[in-house]
XYZ file of C-alpha atoms in Angstrom:
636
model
C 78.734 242.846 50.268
C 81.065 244.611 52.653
C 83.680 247.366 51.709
C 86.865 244.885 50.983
C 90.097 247.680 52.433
C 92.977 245.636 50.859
C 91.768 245.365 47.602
C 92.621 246.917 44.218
C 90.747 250.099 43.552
C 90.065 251.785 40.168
C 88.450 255.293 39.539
C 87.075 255.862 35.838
C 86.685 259.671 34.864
C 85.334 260.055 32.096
C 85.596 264.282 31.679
C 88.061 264.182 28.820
C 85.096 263.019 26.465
C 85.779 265.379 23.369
C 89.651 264.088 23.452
C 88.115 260.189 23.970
C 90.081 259.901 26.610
C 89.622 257.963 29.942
C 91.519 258.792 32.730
C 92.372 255.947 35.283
C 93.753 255.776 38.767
C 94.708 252.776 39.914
C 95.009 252.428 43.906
C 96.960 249.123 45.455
C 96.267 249.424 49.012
C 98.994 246.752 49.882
C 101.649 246.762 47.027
C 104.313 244.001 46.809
C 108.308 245.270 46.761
C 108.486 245.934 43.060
C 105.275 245.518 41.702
C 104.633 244.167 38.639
C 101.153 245.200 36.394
C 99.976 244.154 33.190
C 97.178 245.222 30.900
C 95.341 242.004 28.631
C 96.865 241.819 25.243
C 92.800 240.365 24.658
C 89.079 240.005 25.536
C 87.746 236.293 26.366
C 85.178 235.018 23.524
C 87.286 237.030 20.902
C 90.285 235.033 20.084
C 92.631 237.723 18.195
C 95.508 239.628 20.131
C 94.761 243.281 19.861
C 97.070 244.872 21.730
C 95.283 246.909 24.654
C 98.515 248.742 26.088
C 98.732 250.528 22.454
C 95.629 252.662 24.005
C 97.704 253.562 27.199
C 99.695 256.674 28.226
C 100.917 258.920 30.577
C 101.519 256.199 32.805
C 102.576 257.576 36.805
C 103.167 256.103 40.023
C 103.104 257.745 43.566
C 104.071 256.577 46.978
C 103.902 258.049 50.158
C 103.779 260.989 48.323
C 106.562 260.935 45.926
C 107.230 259.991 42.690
C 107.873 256.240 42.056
C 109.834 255.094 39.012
C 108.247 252.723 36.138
C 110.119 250.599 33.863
C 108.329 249.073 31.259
C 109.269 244.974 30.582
C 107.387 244.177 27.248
C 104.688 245.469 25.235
C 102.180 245.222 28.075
C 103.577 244.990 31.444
C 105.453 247.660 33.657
C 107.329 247.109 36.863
C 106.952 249.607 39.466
C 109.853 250.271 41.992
C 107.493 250.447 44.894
C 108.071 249.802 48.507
C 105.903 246.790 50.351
C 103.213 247.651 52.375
C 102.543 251.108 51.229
C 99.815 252.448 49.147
C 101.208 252.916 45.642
C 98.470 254.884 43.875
C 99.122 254.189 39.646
C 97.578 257.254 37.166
C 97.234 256.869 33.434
C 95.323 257.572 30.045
C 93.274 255.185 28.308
C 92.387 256.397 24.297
C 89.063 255.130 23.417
C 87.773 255.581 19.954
C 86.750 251.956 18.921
C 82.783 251.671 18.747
C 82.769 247.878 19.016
C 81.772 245.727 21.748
C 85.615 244.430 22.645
C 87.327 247.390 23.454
C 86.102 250.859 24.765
C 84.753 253.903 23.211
C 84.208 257.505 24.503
C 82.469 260.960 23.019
C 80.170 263.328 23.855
C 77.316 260.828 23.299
C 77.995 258.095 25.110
C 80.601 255.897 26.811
C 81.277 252.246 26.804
C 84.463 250.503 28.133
C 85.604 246.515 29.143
C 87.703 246.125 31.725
C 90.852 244.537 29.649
C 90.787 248.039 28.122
C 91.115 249.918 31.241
C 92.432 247.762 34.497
C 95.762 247.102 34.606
C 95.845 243.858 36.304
C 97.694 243.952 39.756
C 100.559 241.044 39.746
C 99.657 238.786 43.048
C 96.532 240.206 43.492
C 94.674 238.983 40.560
C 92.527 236.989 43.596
C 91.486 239.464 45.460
C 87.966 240.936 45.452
C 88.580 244.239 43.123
C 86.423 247.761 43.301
C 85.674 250.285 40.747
C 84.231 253.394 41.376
C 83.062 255.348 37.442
C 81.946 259.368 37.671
C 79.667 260.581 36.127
C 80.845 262.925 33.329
C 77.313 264.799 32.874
C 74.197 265.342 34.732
C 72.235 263.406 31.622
C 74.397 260.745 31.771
C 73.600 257.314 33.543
C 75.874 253.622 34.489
C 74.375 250.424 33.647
C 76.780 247.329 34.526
C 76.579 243.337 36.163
C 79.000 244.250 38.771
C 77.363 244.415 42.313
C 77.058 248.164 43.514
C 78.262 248.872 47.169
C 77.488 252.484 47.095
C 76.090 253.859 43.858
C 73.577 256.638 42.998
C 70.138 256.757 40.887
C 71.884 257.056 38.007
C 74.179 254.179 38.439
C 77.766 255.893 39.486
C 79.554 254.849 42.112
C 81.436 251.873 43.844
C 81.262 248.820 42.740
C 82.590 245.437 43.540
C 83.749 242.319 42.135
C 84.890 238.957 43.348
C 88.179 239.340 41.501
C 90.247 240.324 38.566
C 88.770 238.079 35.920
C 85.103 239.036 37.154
C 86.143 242.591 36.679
C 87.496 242.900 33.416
C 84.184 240.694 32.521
C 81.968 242.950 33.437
C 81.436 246.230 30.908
C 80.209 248.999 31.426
C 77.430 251.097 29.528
C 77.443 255.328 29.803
C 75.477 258.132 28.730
C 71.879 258.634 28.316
C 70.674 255.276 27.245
C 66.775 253.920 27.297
C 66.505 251.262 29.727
C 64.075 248.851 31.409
C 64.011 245.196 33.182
C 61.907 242.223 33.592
C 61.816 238.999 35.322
C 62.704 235.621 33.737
C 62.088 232.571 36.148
C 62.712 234.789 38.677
C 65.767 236.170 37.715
C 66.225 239.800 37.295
C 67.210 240.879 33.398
C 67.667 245.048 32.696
C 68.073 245.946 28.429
C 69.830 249.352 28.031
C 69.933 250.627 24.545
C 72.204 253.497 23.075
C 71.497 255.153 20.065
C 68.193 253.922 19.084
C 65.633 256.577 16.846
C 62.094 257.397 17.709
C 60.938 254.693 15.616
C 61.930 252.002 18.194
C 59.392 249.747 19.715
C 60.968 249.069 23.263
C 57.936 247.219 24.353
C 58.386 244.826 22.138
C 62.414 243.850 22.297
C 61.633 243.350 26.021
C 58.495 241.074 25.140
C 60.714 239.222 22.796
C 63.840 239.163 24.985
C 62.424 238.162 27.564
C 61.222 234.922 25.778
C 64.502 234.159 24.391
C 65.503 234.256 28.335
C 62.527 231.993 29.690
C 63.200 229.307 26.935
C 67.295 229.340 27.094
C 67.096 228.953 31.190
C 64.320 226.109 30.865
C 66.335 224.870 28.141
C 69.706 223.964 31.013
C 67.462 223.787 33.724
C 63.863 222.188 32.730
C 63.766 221.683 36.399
C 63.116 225.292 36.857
C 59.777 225.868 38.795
C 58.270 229.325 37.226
C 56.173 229.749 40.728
C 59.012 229.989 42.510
C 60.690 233.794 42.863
C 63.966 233.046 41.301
C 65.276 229.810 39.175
C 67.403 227.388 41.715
C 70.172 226.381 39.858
C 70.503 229.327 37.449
C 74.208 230.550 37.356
C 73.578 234.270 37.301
C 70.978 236.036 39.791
C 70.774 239.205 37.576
C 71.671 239.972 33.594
C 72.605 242.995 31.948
C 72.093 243.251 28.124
C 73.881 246.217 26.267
C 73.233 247.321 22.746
C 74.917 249.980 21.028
C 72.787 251.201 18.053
C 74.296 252.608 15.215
C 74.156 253.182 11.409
C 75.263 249.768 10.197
C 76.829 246.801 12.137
C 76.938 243.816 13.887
C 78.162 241.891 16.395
C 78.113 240.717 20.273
C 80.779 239.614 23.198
C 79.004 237.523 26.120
C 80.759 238.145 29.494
C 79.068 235.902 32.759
C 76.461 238.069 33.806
C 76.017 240.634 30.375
C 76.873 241.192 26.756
C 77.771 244.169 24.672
C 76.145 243.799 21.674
C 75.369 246.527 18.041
C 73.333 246.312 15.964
C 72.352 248.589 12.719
C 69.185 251.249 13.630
C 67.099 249.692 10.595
C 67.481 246.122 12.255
C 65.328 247.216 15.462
C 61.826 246.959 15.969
C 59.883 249.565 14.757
C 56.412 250.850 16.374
C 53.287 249.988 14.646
C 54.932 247.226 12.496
C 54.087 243.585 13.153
C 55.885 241.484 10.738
C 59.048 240.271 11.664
C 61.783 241.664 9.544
C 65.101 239.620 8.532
C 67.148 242.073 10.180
C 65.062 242.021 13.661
C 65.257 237.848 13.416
C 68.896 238.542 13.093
C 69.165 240.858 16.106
C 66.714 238.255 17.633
C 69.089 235.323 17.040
C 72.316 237.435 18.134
C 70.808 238.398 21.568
C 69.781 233.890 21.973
C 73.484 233.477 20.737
C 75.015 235.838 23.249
C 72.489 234.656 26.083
C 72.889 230.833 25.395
C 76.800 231.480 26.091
C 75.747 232.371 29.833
C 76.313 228.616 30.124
C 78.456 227.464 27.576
C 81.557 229.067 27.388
C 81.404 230.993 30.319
C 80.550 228.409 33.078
C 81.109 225.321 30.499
C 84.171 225.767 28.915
C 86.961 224.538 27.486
C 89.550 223.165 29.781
C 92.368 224.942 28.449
C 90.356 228.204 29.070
C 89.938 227.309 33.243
C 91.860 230.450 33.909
C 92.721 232.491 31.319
C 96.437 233.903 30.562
C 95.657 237.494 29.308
C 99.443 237.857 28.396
C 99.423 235.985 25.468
C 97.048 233.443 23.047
C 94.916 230.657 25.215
C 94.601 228.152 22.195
C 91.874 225.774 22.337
C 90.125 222.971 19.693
C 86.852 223.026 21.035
C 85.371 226.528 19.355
C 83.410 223.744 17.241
C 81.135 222.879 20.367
C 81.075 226.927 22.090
C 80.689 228.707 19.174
C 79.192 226.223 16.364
C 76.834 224.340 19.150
C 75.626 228.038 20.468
C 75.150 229.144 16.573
C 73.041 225.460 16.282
C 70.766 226.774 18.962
C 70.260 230.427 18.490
C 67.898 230.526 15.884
C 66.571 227.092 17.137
C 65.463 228.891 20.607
C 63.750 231.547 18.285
C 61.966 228.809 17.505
C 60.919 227.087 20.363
C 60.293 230.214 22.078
C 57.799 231.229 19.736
C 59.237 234.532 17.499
C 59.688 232.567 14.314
C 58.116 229.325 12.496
C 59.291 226.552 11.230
C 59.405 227.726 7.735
C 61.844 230.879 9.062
C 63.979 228.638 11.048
C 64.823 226.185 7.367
C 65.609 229.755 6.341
C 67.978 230.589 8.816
C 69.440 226.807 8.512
C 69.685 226.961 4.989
C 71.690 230.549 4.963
C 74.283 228.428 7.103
C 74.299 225.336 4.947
C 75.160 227.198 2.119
C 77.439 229.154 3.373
C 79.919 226.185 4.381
C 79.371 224.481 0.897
C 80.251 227.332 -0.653
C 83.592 227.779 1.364
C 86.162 225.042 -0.560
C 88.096 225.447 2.446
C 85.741 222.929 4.327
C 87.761 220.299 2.293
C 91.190 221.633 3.839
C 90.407 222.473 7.299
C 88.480 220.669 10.134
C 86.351 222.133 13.005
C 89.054 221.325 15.371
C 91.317 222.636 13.412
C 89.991 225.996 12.769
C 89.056 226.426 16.468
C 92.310 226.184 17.393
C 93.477 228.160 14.175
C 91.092 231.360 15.196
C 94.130 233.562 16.240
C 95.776 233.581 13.225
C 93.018 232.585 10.547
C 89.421 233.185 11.297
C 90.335 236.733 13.138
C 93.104 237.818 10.137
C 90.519 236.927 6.959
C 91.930 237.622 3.462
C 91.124 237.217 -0.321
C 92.512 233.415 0.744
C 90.402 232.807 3.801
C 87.493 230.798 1.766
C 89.967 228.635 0.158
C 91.857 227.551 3.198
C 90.136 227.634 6.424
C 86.155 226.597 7.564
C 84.017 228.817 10.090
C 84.001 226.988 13.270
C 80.389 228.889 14.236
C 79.051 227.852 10.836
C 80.377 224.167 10.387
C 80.515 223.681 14.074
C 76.398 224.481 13.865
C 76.042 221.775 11.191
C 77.895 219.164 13.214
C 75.782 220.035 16.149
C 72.870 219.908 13.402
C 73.897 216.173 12.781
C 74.691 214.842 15.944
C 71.102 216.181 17.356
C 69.324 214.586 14.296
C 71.105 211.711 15.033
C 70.364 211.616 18.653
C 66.600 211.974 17.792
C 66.366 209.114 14.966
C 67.523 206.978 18.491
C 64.540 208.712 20.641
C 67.268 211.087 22.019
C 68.708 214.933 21.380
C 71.347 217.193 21.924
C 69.361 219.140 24.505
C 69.584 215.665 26.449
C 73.840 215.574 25.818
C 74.617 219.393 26.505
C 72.346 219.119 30.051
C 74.682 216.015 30.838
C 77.632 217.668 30.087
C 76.416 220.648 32.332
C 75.974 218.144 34.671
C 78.782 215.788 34.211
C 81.693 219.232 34.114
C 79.481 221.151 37.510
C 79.085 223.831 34.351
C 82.666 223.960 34.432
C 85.666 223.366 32.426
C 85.511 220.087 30.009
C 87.085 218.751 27.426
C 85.957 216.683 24.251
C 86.667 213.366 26.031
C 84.074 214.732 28.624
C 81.475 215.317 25.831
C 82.007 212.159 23.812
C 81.426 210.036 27.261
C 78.333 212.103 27.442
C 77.391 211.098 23.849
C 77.928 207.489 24.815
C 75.981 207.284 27.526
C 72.736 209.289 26.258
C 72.615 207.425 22.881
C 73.941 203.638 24.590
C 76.413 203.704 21.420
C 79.890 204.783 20.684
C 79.790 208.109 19.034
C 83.694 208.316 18.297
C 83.737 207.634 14.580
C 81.389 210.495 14.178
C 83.194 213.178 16.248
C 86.383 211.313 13.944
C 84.818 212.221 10.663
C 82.723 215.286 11.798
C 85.025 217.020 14.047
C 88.277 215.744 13.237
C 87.976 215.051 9.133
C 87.236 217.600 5.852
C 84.549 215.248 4.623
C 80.884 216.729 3.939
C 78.516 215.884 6.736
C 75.678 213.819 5.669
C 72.989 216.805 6.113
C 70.829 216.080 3.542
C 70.633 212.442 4.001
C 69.703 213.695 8.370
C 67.319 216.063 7.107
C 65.322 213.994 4.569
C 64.788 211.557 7.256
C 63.489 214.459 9.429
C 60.784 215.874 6.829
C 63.182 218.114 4.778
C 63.423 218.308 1.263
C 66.956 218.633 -0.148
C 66.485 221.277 -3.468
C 68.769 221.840 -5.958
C 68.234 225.270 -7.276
C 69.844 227.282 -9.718
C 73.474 229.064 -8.377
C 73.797 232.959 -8.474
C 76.598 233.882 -11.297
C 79.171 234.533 -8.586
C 78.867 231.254 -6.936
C 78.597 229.147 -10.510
C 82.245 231.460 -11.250
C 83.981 230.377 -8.156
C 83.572 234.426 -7.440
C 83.113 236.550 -4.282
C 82.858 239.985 -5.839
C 81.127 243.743 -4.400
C 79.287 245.474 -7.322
C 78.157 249.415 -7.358
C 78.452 250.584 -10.566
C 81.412 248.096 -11.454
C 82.601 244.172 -10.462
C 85.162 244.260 -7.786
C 86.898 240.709 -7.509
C 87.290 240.421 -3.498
C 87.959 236.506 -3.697
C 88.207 233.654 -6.217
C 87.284 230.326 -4.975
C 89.624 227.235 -5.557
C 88.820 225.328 -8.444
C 86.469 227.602 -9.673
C 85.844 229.033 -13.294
C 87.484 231.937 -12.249
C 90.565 230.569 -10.907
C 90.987 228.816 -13.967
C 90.897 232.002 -16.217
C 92.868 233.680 -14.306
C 91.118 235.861 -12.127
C 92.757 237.613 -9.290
C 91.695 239.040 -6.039
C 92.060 242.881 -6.466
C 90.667 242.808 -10.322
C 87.803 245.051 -11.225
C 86.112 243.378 -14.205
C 85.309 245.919 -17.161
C 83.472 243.845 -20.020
C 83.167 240.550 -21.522
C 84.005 239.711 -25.391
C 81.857 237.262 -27.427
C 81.564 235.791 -30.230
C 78.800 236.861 -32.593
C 77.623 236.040 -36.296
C 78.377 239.931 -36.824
C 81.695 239.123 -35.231
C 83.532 239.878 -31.581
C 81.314 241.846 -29.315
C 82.578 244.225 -26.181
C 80.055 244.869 -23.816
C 80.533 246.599 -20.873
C 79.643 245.050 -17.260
C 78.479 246.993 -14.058
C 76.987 243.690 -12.352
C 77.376 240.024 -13.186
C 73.866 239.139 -13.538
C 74.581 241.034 -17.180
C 76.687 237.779 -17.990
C 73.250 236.023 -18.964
C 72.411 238.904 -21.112
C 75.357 239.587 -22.900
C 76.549 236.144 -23.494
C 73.517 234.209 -24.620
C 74.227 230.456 -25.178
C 78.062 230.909 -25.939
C 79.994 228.387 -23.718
C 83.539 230.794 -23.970
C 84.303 234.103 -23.642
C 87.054 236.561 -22.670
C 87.022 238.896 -19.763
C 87.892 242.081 -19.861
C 89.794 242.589 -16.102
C 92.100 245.688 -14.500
C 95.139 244.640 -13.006
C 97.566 247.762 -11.108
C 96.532 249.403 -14.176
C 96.792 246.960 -16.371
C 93.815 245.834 -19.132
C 93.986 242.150 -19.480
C 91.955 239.896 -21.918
C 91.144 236.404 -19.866
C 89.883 233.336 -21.596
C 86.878 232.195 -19.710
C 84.089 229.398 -19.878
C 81.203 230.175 -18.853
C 79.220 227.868 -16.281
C 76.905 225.426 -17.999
C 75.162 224.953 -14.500
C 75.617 225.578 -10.965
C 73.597 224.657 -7.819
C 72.287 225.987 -4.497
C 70.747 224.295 -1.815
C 67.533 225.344 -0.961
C 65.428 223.498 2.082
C 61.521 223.202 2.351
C 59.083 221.090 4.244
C 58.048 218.073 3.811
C 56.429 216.336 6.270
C 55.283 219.015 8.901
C 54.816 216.846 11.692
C 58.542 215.417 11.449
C 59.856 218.629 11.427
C 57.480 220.054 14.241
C 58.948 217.172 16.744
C 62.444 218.299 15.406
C 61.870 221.995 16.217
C 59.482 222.085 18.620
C 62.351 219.692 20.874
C 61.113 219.304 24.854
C 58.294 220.860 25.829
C 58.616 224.569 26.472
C 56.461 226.784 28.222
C 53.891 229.588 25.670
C 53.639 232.760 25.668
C 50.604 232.768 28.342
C 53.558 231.489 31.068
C 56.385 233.928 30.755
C 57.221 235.207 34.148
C 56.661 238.843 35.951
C 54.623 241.508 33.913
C 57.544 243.648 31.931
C 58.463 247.247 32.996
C 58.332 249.095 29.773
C 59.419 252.650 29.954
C 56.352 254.939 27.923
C 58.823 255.575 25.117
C 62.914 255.288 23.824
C 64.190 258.599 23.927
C 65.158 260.458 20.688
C 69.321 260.571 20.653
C 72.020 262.491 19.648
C 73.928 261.158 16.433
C 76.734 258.473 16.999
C 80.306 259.321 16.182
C 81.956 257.917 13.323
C 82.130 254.300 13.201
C 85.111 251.930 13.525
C 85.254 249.429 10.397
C 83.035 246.346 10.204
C 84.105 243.363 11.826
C 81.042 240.951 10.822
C 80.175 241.146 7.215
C 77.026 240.913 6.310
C 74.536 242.501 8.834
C 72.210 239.391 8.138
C 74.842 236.408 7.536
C 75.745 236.353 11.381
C 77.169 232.733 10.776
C 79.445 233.858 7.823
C 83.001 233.071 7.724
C 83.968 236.539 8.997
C 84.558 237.003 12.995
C 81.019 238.421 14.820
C 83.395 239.670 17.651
């Protein structure tokens, strides 16, 4: 790729590290009279308005030497009283102290940054084929990106390239003195960087395992794919970058077209000289499927509202259901077809999700579509209220992909059949849910539309059990945790904080608030009232005994309150288990997929992962749970 001479041109130094500070220069070759620039107000695949510009300062313009006045418009753009034709060079701060994977992040340990963060976005130019040239900070320190290099060193600094604006700001980039290594999946060329991970960590095999996640997902779009052959025809992306950012404790990815930026807690790698499979490796496992599946859906195959984006303000969509849910449906499934987990693990991982939405009453107020197009201002702003009102549309959306693939199969067809004709159907482009529902049609030779009506569309439970008993699952009710049977979602260490109460619950109907630590319980005795004291609720059971009533003991802004409650007679879970092996094995195993014996070029493993520096301190979380990755909270 030649040198482009009229195109935008950013430098990155990244010197200031101990202030977090990135400074930017921004040179237009060929301004327009009065230029206008803008920086994103938010990342693509993380639907919240955050507010980049609040991060930017110091913000200068030159031309032909002198000083060129800025007046800002709005919150985010500026308008430059520059001359036409004249290089205007553009100089400003970027603060960036948010260790996530959607914004940037720089210390003495390590630098990260997306391009929505840092590139201002040229008004009129947004086409043109863009350049970036990062420094290097520190001899130690190396580059890793997607963006094709035009003049970089060893170490990854240097010029690079991209076709335009939006492939720009798409493509992080990863700093500092990482572990790193690549391999070959049908022929394409995949490199892993890791930040942050301890001496413990068993590089050898996260590329092993990686790299089956990547053989299955492309031969999943593209079964055509010939392995002899020295790189997949058809696959959208000739080379992948994956970036993880170890740390104490958290969670989370953001795909972009040819990478993804994903963390990841340091007890949830693998560790050397173990060979089980921990729950919080699966998890990792799962997250790096989920981020790789969206290569092709959502980034190629997307919604039609999303063609180009608008980075000025919200791009609402109601199709989250199918990108998110549909690549939650077959994360874990992938995991299982490519090998790193059984069947038994897999009903595991499905049943963690199943719960999960029956537990949420606000799957009776809020569809799929709904939600999806509700993400801005619901699933990325969660409250005490979020259960109650609103429905993940990564967990739900899984469960309707769940039922539309076990219905598929009861016909002799699947899902994997629908998605590839979609791919097909949209040139892995933008679609709509028309586009999909044609697809669904002409797989199954049926109308699917009352099913995308009551699935998509409706608040009505999806018929899961009666779709999974027909596959060779067994549907168990099992005995509910004491939160759950109260209607509670509460954190306990050393006392019962109330962080939700679920409608219609127990709870709700005592009079239970969000915010209310609960003390003690009073019950009724033969010696009379007893007080007890309660530091976690599986004391209820103890304390209690067979009385159906009692009164809690709750704080309130300093207030002791006495709250009639009845206590649950009984409460249920769902828990899944095999029935008929072989009916689940044609399920899970789906089309044929190649072993391990088959997977590509021998893997360049690096003799060990490097011992690191410690991280700096740690933004809040923004996933819950480190092993519920489908939980109603955002994972982005």
């Amino acid at each position: 790729m030649k040198q482009h001479l009229s195109a935008p041109h950013y430098r990155i130094d990244a010197r200031q590290r101990h202030a977090h500070l990135y400074e930017v220069t921004l040179t237009i070759p060929a301004p327009a009279a009065q230029q206008e620039v803008s920086l994103p107000v938010w990342i693509p695949g993380s639907y919240l308005v955050r507010e980049f510009s609040k991060n930017l300062q110091q913000l200068q313009a030159r031309q032909k030497g002198r000083r060129v006045a800025i007046q800002q418009l709005d919150k985010c753009r500026w308008q430059v009283a520059s001359q036409a034709g004249s290089a205007l060079e553009l100089r400003y701060e970027v603060y960036a102290f948010d260790n996530s994977v959607r914004t940037a992040w720089l210390d003495s340990q390590r630098g990260f940054f997306n391009g929505t963060s840092l590139c201002l976005r040229v008004h009129g130019q947004e086409g043109l084929p863009h350049q970036i040239t990062v420094e290097s900070p520190d001899d130690s320190w190396r580059a890793a990106t997607a963006l094709t290099a035009l003049k970089a060193d060893r170490r990854g600094f240097g010029l690079y390239q991209a076709a335009d604006y939006d492939e720009l700001v798409d493509s992080p980039f990863e700093l500092g003195d990482f572990w790193q290594a690549s391999f070959s999946a049908c022929g394409v060329e995949h490199q892993i960087v890791v930040a942050g991970a301890p001496a413990s960590f068993d590089s050898a095999r996260l590329l092993r395992d990686t790299q089956q996640i990547c053989e299955t997902a492309i031969r999943f779009w593209h079964p055509e794919v010939d392995p002899a052959k020295p790189a997949a025809s058809g696959v959208p992306h000739q080379r992948y970058v994956f970036m993880l950012n170890v740390v104490d404790d958290n969670y989370g990815g953001l795909e972009h077209r040819a990478s993804t930026a994903l963390i990841c807690g340091r007890r949830d790698l693998p560790r050397l000289g173990e060979t089980r499979t921990p729950e919080g490796y699966t998890t990792l496992l799962g997250l790096i499927c989920h981020e790789y599946f969206h290569t092709w859906n959502v980034k190629r195959l997307r919604p039609a509202e999303l063609a180009r984006y608008d980075y000025t303000q919200e791009n609402y969509t109601q199709l989250l259901w199918f990108f998110e849910g549909f690549t939650s449906y077959y994360d874990d499934l992938l995991l299982r077809r490519a090998g790193l987990i059984d069947d038994a693990a897999y009903l595991r991982l499905l049943n963690k999700a199943l719960n999960q939405v029956l537990q949420a009453p606000g799957r009776l107020v809020q569809s799929v579509a709904e939600a999806s197009f509700d993400a801005w201002v619901k699933y990325y702003r969660q409250d005490e209220n979020t259960a109650n009102a609103t429905i993940s549309y990564y967990t739900k959306g899984s469960l309707v992909a769940l039922c539309l693939d076990l219905t598929l199969r009861a016909q002799g067809k699947s899902l994997d059949q629908a998605l590839r004709a979609v791919w097909q159907r949209c040139s892995g482009g933008p679609m709509s849910e028309a586009d999909f529902a044609q697809v669904l049609n002409e797989v199954s030779g049926r109308d699917f539309g009352p099913e995308l009506k009551a699935w998509v569309h409706g608040v009505a439970d999806l018929p899961v059990q009666a779709l999974l008993e027909k596959t060779g699952v067994r549907w168990h009710d099992d005995p509910a945790q004491p939160a759950q049977a109260l209607g509670l979602r509460v954190t306990e260490n050393g006392s019962i904080q109330i962080k939700a109460v679920l409608r219609g619950g127990l709870a709700e109907k005592a009079g239970m608030a969000a915010g209310d630590e609960w003390l003690g319980l009073e019950v009724a005795a033969k010696s009379g009232t007893q007080g007890w004291r309660l530091s976690k609720l599986d004391d209820l059971a103890l304390y209690a005994g067979p009385t159906k009533r009692a009164t809690a003991l709750v704080a309130r802004d300093r207030r002791l309150l006495r709250l009639p409650l009845k206590l649950p007679a009984q409460a249920t879970t769902v828990r899944l288990a095999i029935e008929q092996a072989a009916l689940v094995k044609a399920w899970l195993g789906g089309d044929p997929t190649p072993g391990p014996a088959s997977l590509g070029a021998p893997v360049s493993v690096p003799a060990a992962a490097p011992e690191t520096k410690a991280q700096g301190p740690q933004s809040p979380r923004k996933t819950g749970a480190r092993l519920a990755k489908k939980a109603s909270t955002p994972s982005k």
